[in-house]
Tab-separated table of C-alpha atoms in Angstrom:
chain	number	residue	atom	x	y	z
A	37	MET	CA	6.489	-31.861	4.809
A	38	PRO	CA	3.353	-29.899	4.268
A	39	ILE	CA	0.231	-31.367	5.984
A	40	PHE	CA	-1.774	-29.196	3.720
A	41	GLY	CA	-2.784	-30.095	-0.076
A	42	LEU	CA	-3.153	-33.615	0.580
A	43	GLY	CA	-5.759	-34.450	-2.088
A	44	LYS	CA	-5.144	-35.560	-5.572
A	45	LYS	CA	-2.337	-33.491	-7.390
A	46	LYS	CA	-3.650	-31.199	-9.905
A	47	ASP	CA	-2.822	-31.306	-13.576
A	48	ALA	CA	0.649	-29.581	-13.949
A	49	ALA	CA	-0.297	-28.490	-17.345
A	50	GLY	CA	-2.888	-26.109	-15.973
A	51	HIS	CA	-2.559	-22.497	-17.590
A	52	PRO	CA	-2.170	-19.807	-14.977
A	53	ARG	CA	-5.037	-17.308	-15.199
A	54	ARG	CA	-6.218	-13.979	-13.960
A	55	VAL	CA	-10.163	-13.775	-13.075
A	56	LEU	CA	-12.296	-10.855	-12.733
A	57	GLY	CA	-12.499	-9.502	-8.965
A	58	ASP	CA	-9.670	-12.074	-8.168
A	59	GLY	CA	-12.112	-14.875	-7.533
A	60	ASP	CA	-14.877	-12.910	-5.617
A	61	ARG	CA	-18.035	-13.588	-7.657
A	62	LEU	CA	-19.931	-10.678	-6.033
A	63	ALA	CA	-17.082	-8.360	-6.864
A	64	ALA	CA	-17.023	-9.561	-10.339
A	65	ALA	CA	-20.627	-9.137	-10.722
A	66	LEU	CA	-20.424	-5.464	-9.826
A	67	ILE	CA	-17.221	-4.923	-12.005
A	68	GLN	CA	-19.546	-6.077	-14.791
A	69	SER	CA	-22.291	-3.780	-13.672
A	70	ALA	CA	-19.719	-0.864	-13.898
A	71	GLN	CA	-18.949	-1.783	-17.327
A	72	ALA	CA	-22.518	-1.595	-18.182
A	73	GLN	CA	-22.890	1.748	-16.357
A	74	ASN	CA	-25.453	0.136	-13.985
A	75	TRP	CA	-25.410	2.481	-10.926
A	76	THR	CA	-28.687	1.085	-9.583
A	77	GLU	CA	-27.276	-2.350	-9.123
A	78	ILE	CA	-24.059	-1.306	-7.795
A	79	HIS	CA	-25.865	0.922	-5.123
A	80	GLY	CA	-28.342	-1.569	-4.217
A	81	THR	CA	-25.668	-4.430	-3.704
A	82	LEU	CA	-23.248	-2.209	-1.756
A	83	THR	CA	-26.267	-0.983	0.375
A	84	ARG	CA	-27.134	-4.480	1.298
A	85	LEU	CA	-23.442	-5.417	2.274
A	86	SER	CA	-21.702	-4.692	5.617
A	87	GLY	CA	-18.769	-4.869	7.636
A	88	ARG	CA	-15.877	-6.682	5.826
A	89	ASP	CA	-17.871	-7.825	3.043
A	90	GLN	CA	-18.667	-4.155	1.975
A	91	SER	CA	-14.941	-3.156	2.457
A	92	ALA	CA	-13.653	-5.909	0.132
A	93	VAL	CA	-16.211	-5.801	-2.523
A	94	ALA	CA	-16.116	-1.786	-2.879
A	95	GLY	CA	-12.270	-2.250	-2.997
A	96	LYS	CA	-12.287	-4.556	-5.826
A	97	LEU	CA	-14.901	-2.700	-7.686
A	98	CYS	CA	-12.982	0.526	-7.559
A	99	ALA	CA	-9.664	-1.203	-8.339
A	100	HIS	CA	-10.926	-1.878	-11.799
A	101	GLU	CA	-9.274	1.093	-13.424
A	102	ALA	CA	-11.465	1.282	-16.618
A	103	THR	CA	-14.640	2.001	-14.684
A	104	ARG	CA	-13.276	4.406	-12.338
A	105	PRO	CA	-13.899	7.779	-14.079
A	106	TRP	CA	-17.670	6.814	-14.609
A	107	LEU	CA	-17.877	5.709	-11.007
A	108	LEU	CA	-16.247	8.859	-9.743
A	109	LYS	CA	-18.625	11.173	-11.610
A	110	LEU	CA	-21.921	9.413	-10.754
A	111	ALA	CA	-21.014	8.646	-7.234
A	112	GLU	CA	-20.077	12.232	-6.588
A	113	GLU	CA	-23.504	13.428	-7.292
A	114	ASP	CA	-25.311	13.172	-4.027
A	115	PRO	CA	-23.448	14.462	-0.940
A	116	GLU	CA	-25.863	12.782	1.467
A	117	ASP	CA	-25.585	9.205	-0.161
A	118	TYR	CA	-23.206	7.006	2.084
A	119	VAL	CA	-22.388	4.541	-0.811
A	120	GLY	CA	-21.514	7.304	-3.126
A	121	ARG	CA	-19.305	8.894	-0.601
A	122	LEU	CA	-17.369	5.356	0.018
A	123	VAL	CA	-17.128	4.705	-3.673
A	124	VAL	CA	-15.884	8.384	-4.342
A	125	GLY	CA	-13.202	7.873	-1.282
A	126	THR	CA	-12.267	4.235	-2.197
A	127	CYS	CA	-11.548	5.224	-6.078
A	128	THR	CA	-9.554	8.402	-5.138
A	129	ILE	CA	-7.466	6.532	-3.201
A	130	GLU	CA	-6.764	4.094	-6.284
A	131	ASP	CA	-6.020	7.188	-8.333
A	132	ALA	CA	-3.739	8.642	-5.468
A	133	TRP	CA	-1.577	5.444	-5.625
A	134	GLN	CA	-1.452	5.177	-9.443
A	135	ALA	CA	-0.462	9.096	-9.540
A	136	ARG	CA	2.371	8.120	-6.969
A	137	SER	CA	3.449	4.801	-8.970
A	138	SER	CA	4.843	1.799	-7.369
A	139	LEU	CA	8.416	3.196	-7.444
A	140	LYS	CA	10.342	3.575	-4.075
A	141	ALA	CA	10.108	7.050	-2.440
A	142	GLN	CA	13.593	8.027	-3.929
A	143	HIS	CA	12.261	7.538	-7.512
A	144	VAL	CA	8.980	9.259	-7.164
A	145	SER	CA	9.007	12.972	-8.310
A	146	ARG	CA	7.907	15.958	-6.430
A	147	ASP	CA	5.042	16.507	-8.694
A	148	GLN	CA	3.937	12.910	-8.245
A	149	PHE	CA	4.187	13.303	-4.512
A	150	ALA	CA	2.000	16.657	-4.545
A	151	ARG	CA	-0.670	14.933	-6.661
A	152	PHE	CA	-0.569	11.883	-4.692
A	153	HIS	CA	-1.225	13.799	-1.491
A	154	GLU	CA	-3.773	16.032	-3.099
A	155	LEU	CA	-5.907	12.936	-3.800
A	156	LEU	CA	-5.463	11.522	-0.774
A	157	ARG	CA	-6.913	14.522	1.151
A	158	VAL	CA	-9.853	14.337	-1.298
A	159	ALA	CA	-10.346	10.823	-0.222
A	160	GLU	CA	-10.255	11.406	3.380
A	161	ASP	CA	-12.881	14.247	2.942
A	162	ARG	CA	-15.046	11.952	1.347
A	163	LEU	CA	-14.577	8.875	3.536
A	164	TYR	CA	-15.215	11.114	6.902
A	165	GLU	CA	-18.458	12.228	5.409
A	166	ALA	CA	-19.226	8.543	4.613
A	167	ALA	CA	-18.451	7.741	8.484
A	168	VAL	CA	-20.795	10.360	9.428
A	169	LEU	CA	-23.475	9.309	7.219
A	170	ALA	CA	-23.305	5.661	8.582
A	171	PRO	CA	-21.836	5.785	11.963
A	172	GLU	CA	-22.042	1.714	12.310
A	173	ALA	CA	-19.960	1.174	9.060
A	174	VAL	CA	-16.508	-0.246	8.961
A	175	ALA	CA	-15.714	0.439	5.123
A	176	PRO	CA	-14.859	4.085	5.682
A	177	TRP	CA	-12.337	3.607	8.471
A	178	HIS	CA	-10.540	0.722	6.670
A	179	TYR	CA	-9.921	3.144	3.710
A	180	LEU	CA	-8.985	5.782	6.021
A	181	LEU	CA	-5.957	3.484	7.149
A	182	MET	CA	-4.776	3.534	3.420
A	183	SER	CA	-5.269	7.360	3.100
A	184	GLY	CA	-3.826	8.011	6.330
A	185	ARG	CA	-0.759	5.757	5.610
A	186	GLY	CA	0.207	7.595	2.446
A	187	LEU	CA	-0.509	11.051	4.209
A	188	GLU	CA	2.085	10.042	6.957
A	189	VAL	CA	-0.636	11.254	9.680
A	190	GLY	CA	1.319	9.153	12.456
A	191	ILE	CA	1.067	5.737	13.905
A	192	ASP	CA	-1.072	7.035	16.672
A	193	ILE	CA	-3.939	8.144	14.339
A	194	ILE	CA	-3.619	4.912	12.254
A	195	GLU	CA	-4.040	2.855	15.544
A	196	ARG	CA	-7.274	5.003	16.352
A	197	ARG	CA	-8.437	4.328	12.888
A	198	PHE	CA	-7.687	0.493	13.207
A	199	GLU	CA	-9.680	0.362	16.482
A	200	SER	CA	-12.546	1.898	14.726
A	201	VAL	CA	-12.640	-1.057	12.543
A	202	THR	CA	-11.765	-3.632	14.616
A	203	ASN	CA	-14.261	-2.295	17.559
A	204	ARG	CA	-17.011	-3.089	14.875
A	205	CYS	CA	-15.579	-6.120	12.902
A	206	PRO	CA	-12.612	-7.888	15.081
A	207	ASP	CA	-11.848	-10.292	12.169
A	208	HIS	CA	-11.481	-7.609	9.469
A	209	TYR	CA	-8.602	-9.058	7.484
A	210	GLU	CA	-8.225	-6.172	5.031
A	211	ALA	CA	-7.930	-3.685	8.090
A	212	HIS	CA	-5.230	-6.108	9.766
A	213	PHE	CA	-3.189	-5.995	6.481
A	214	GLN	CA	-3.353	-2.114	6.211
A	215	MET	CA	-2.292	-1.891	9.841
A	216	LEU	CA	0.552	-4.633	9.283
A	217	GLN	CA	1.583	-2.192	6.059
A	218	ALA	CA	1.624	0.763	8.408
A	219	LEU	CA	3.658	-1.017	10.952
A	220	CYS	CA	6.531	-1.758	8.277
A	221	ARG	CA	9.786	-0.203	8.466
A	222	LYS	CA	9.372	1.639	5.190
A	223	TRP	CA	6.301	3.534	6.630
A	224	ALA	CA	6.034	4.284	10.281
A	225	GLY	CA	7.266	1.095	12.062
A	226	SER	CA	9.923	-1.361	12.204
A	227	HIS	CA	10.469	-5.170	11.542
A	228	GLU	CA	10.062	-5.936	15.152
A	229	ARG	CA	6.595	-4.157	15.526
A	230	MET	CA	5.431	-5.569	12.047
A	231	HIS	CA	6.356	-9.152	12.917
A	232	ALA	CA	5.006	-8.884	16.489
A	233	PHE	CA	1.475	-7.561	15.117
A	234	ALA	CA	1.551	-10.637	12.583
A	235	ARG	CA	2.390	-13.177	15.481
A	236	GLU	CA	-0.253	-11.733	17.778
A	237	SER	CA	-2.974	-11.728	15.362
A	238	MET	CA	-2.189	-15.484	14.433
A	239	ALA	CA	-2.071	-16.326	17.947
A	240	GLY	CA	-5.615	-14.661	18.695
A	241	PRO	CA	-8.973	-15.886	18.553
A	242	HIS	CA	-9.298	-14.893	14.652
A	243	TRP	CA	-6.181	-17.068	13.746
A	244	SER	CA	-8.005	-18.809	10.702
A	245	THR	CA	-8.576	-15.340	9.052
A	246	LEU	CA	-5.451	-13.571	10.071
A	247	ALA	CA	-2.525	-16.050	10.137
A	248	PRO	CA	-1.707	-15.104	6.337
A	249	LEU	CA	-0.169	-11.836	7.829
A	250	VAL	CA	2.815	-13.859	8.954
A	251	PRO	CA	4.072	-14.745	5.492
A	252	ILE	CA	3.106	-11.344	4.271
A	253	ALA	CA	5.375	-9.810	7.242
A	254	HIS	CA	8.282	-11.848	5.870
A	255	LEU	CA	7.773	-11.194	2.443
A	256	GLU	CA	7.930	-7.416	3.350
A	257	ARG	CA	11.095	-8.224	5.184
A	258	PHE	CA	12.348	-10.002	2.103
A	259	LEU	CA	11.412	-6.786	-0.014
A	260	ASP	CA	13.196	-4.640	2.617
A	261	MET	CA	16.446	-6.607	2.016
A	262	GLY	CA	16.213	-5.882	-1.565
A	263	GLY	CA	15.151	-9.528	-2.553
A	264	GLY	CA	17.644	-11.286	-4.413
A	265	GLU	CA	19.639	-14.019	-2.560
A	266	PRO	CA	19.933	-12.068	0.686
A	267	GLY	CA	16.196	-12.125	0.707
A	268	ARG	CA	15.843	-15.877	-0.160
A	269	ALA	CA	18.420	-16.646	2.436
A	270	TYR	CA	16.462	-15.209	4.995
A	271	LEU	CA	13.127	-16.736	4.158
A	272	ALA	CA	15.060	-20.165	4.193
A	273	ARG	CA	15.928	-19.757	7.711
A	274	PRO	CA	14.652	-22.730	9.450
A	275	GLU	CA	12.884	-20.534	12.233
A	276	VAL	CA	11.416	-18.216	9.516
A	277	LEU	CA	10.292	-21.053	7.293
A	278	ALA	CA	8.823	-23.048	10.234
A	279	GLU	CA	6.665	-20.033	11.164
A	280	ILE	CA	5.371	-19.529	7.685
A	281	GLN	CA	4.514	-23.309	7.465
A	282	GLU	CA	2.705	-23.071	10.773
A	283	ALA	CA	0.571	-20.110	9.303
A	284	ALA	CA	-0.062	-22.420	6.155
A	285	ASP	CA	-1.117	-25.414	8.329
A	286	LEU	CA	-3.652	-23.076	10.217
A	287	THR	CA	-5.195	-21.928	6.955
A	288	LEU	CA	-4.509	-24.050	3.849
A	289	GLY	CA	-4.368	-26.983	6.169
A	290	GLN	CA	-8.027	-26.413	7.409
A	291	PRO	CA	-11.076	-27.869	5.487
A	292	GLY	CA	-12.981	-25.045	4.127
A	293	HIS	CA	-10.125	-22.432	4.357
A	294	ALA	CA	-11.243	-20.455	1.216
A	295	ASP	CA	-12.881	-17.249	1.620
A	296	ALA	CA	-15.590	-15.935	-0.518
A	297	ARG	CA	-14.208	-12.637	-0.724
A	298	SER	CA	-10.839	-13.788	-1.703
A	299	PRO	CA	-10.888	-17.512	-2.456
A	300	TYR	CA	-7.395	-17.557	-3.840
A	301	SER	CA	-5.589	-14.954	-2.151
A	302	THR	CA	-4.118	-17.063	0.750
A	303	ALA	CA	-2.633	-19.878	-1.267
A	304	ASN	CA	-0.935	-17.341	-3.565
A	305	ILE	CA	0.683	-15.754	-0.635
A	306	PHE	CA	1.930	-18.992	0.657
A	307	ALA	CA	2.946	-20.044	-2.982
A	308	MET	CA	5.149	-17.038	-3.162
A	309	ALA	CA	6.605	-17.105	0.233
A	310	PHE	CA	7.506	-20.863	-0.093
A	311	SER	CA	8.857	-20.645	-3.652
A	312	LEU	CA	11.165	-17.642	-2.584
A	313	ALA	CA	12.367	-19.859	0.386
A	314	ARG	CA	12.896	-22.872	-2.117
A	315	SER	CA	10.586	-25.126	-0.045
A	316	TRP	CA	9.367	-26.700	-3.253
A	317	GLU	CA	7.016	-29.535	-1.567
A	318	SER	CA	5.111	-26.671	0.393
A	319	ALA	CA	5.138	-24.492	-2.685
A	320	ARG	CA	3.538	-27.155	-4.952
A	321	SER	CA	0.790	-27.916	-2.209
A	322	ALA	CA	0.330	-24.027	-2.128
A	323	PHE	CA	-0.107	-23.615	-5.908
A	324	GLU	CA	-2.405	-26.490	-6.249
A	325	ALA	CA	-4.638	-24.730	-3.659
A	326	THR	CA	-4.526	-21.586	-6.067
A	327	ASP	CA	-6.303	-23.816	-8.936
A	328	TRP	CA	-4.002	-21.855	-11.107
A	329	VAL	CA	-5.797	-18.579	-10.495
A	330	VAL	CA	-3.184	-15.626	-9.978
A	331	THR	CA	-4.010	-12.750	-7.898
A	332	ARG	CA	-2.499	-9.517	-8.238
A	333	PHE	CA	-1.086	-9.455	-4.459
A	334	PRO	CA	1.525	-10.340	-3.793
A	335	TRP	CA	3.084	-11.331	-7.436
A	336	MET	CA	2.935	-7.615	-8.011
A	337	TYR	CA	5.831	-7.394	-5.877
A	338	LEU	CA	7.979	-9.258	-8.253
A	339	ASN	CA	6.322	-8.180	-11.698
A	340	GLY	CA	3.624	-5.316	-11.359
A	341	ARG	CA	2.875	-5.406	-14.946
A	342	ASP	CA	2.466	-8.920	-15.342
A	343	PRO	CA	1.898	-11.023	-11.992
A	344	LYS	CA	1.171	-14.077	-14.230
A	345	ALA	CA	4.865	-14.143	-15.090
A	346	PRO	CA	6.553	-14.830	-11.936
A	347	TYR	CA	3.513	-17.069	-10.612
A	348	ALA	CA	4.280	-19.307	-13.850
A	349	LYS	CA	7.949	-19.342	-13.337
A	350	PHE	CA	7.814	-20.587	-9.876
A	351	ARG	CA	4.909	-22.703	-10.334
A	352	ASP	CA	6.804	-24.762	-12.904
A	353	PHE	CA	9.613	-25.095	-10.552
A	354	ALA	CA	7.551	-25.966	-7.960
A	355	VAL	CA	5.514	-28.750	-9.848
A	356	ARG	CA	9.202	-29.959	-11.224
A	357	LEU	CA	10.936	-29.911	-7.763
A	358	GLY	CA	8.007	-30.259	-5.255
């Protein structure tokens, strides 16, 4: 029985919804500034931010596809502007992954890979320029983890980039997430290294921030198994489910667990993990903690075009069976 979500149960008829910036109000405000083509406001806000906040907000801003062409054009104008270099690098990474598509490597064409790598090399140049302009900043190194993974620069270089983040900001969740991705078997690692990294992160001093890496690692294992019944059977193993439950208790079970930069992300991760494991009572508690807000990650693993669809399906199961 979960020890989180012990408050009054929410209205089961609440409609799943997406919100701008996945619930990050500052990111949502900057996306609106981009829609209004207000570079002054964007530049001023990103300049005032630092550490993980700057990384997270810049990423959500640049993930908004409709405004990326304008951001890229404007931010490229001043080669001595740190914020401009960061925005161009981050937007270019988004364009690179879009060019590659979310398909497995065997289904990506040679031309797609060529464009993917071309854009990532441009992104790396801009991010290194940003790192030189602001040596204390962590955001360029965080995004160099993403570009480096796509360029397959090797795990040693990825680890050095990760250390460049954590030496400045030890609890940088997004950088830990990128390091976990690099340690997946589909990239440069193995199941053993991926799970060890997630467990060590949860056992460390920043457990309240990093514990969601544990269910993410198990979801990656689920995907590596091809999903379906074999993957669900894996997630339902008692030792796997116990580990996911422990991570949930350390996050959703703690007062004030919600993060200003990603207030609904953690609950969505656990909602998907518990649902796939058919642990419906825990799934229901996790869904209630989402306040019916759907984040793109991790549901895009099940439906990249419409993350709300799998969320709604499993939420209904959890409400009925939990």
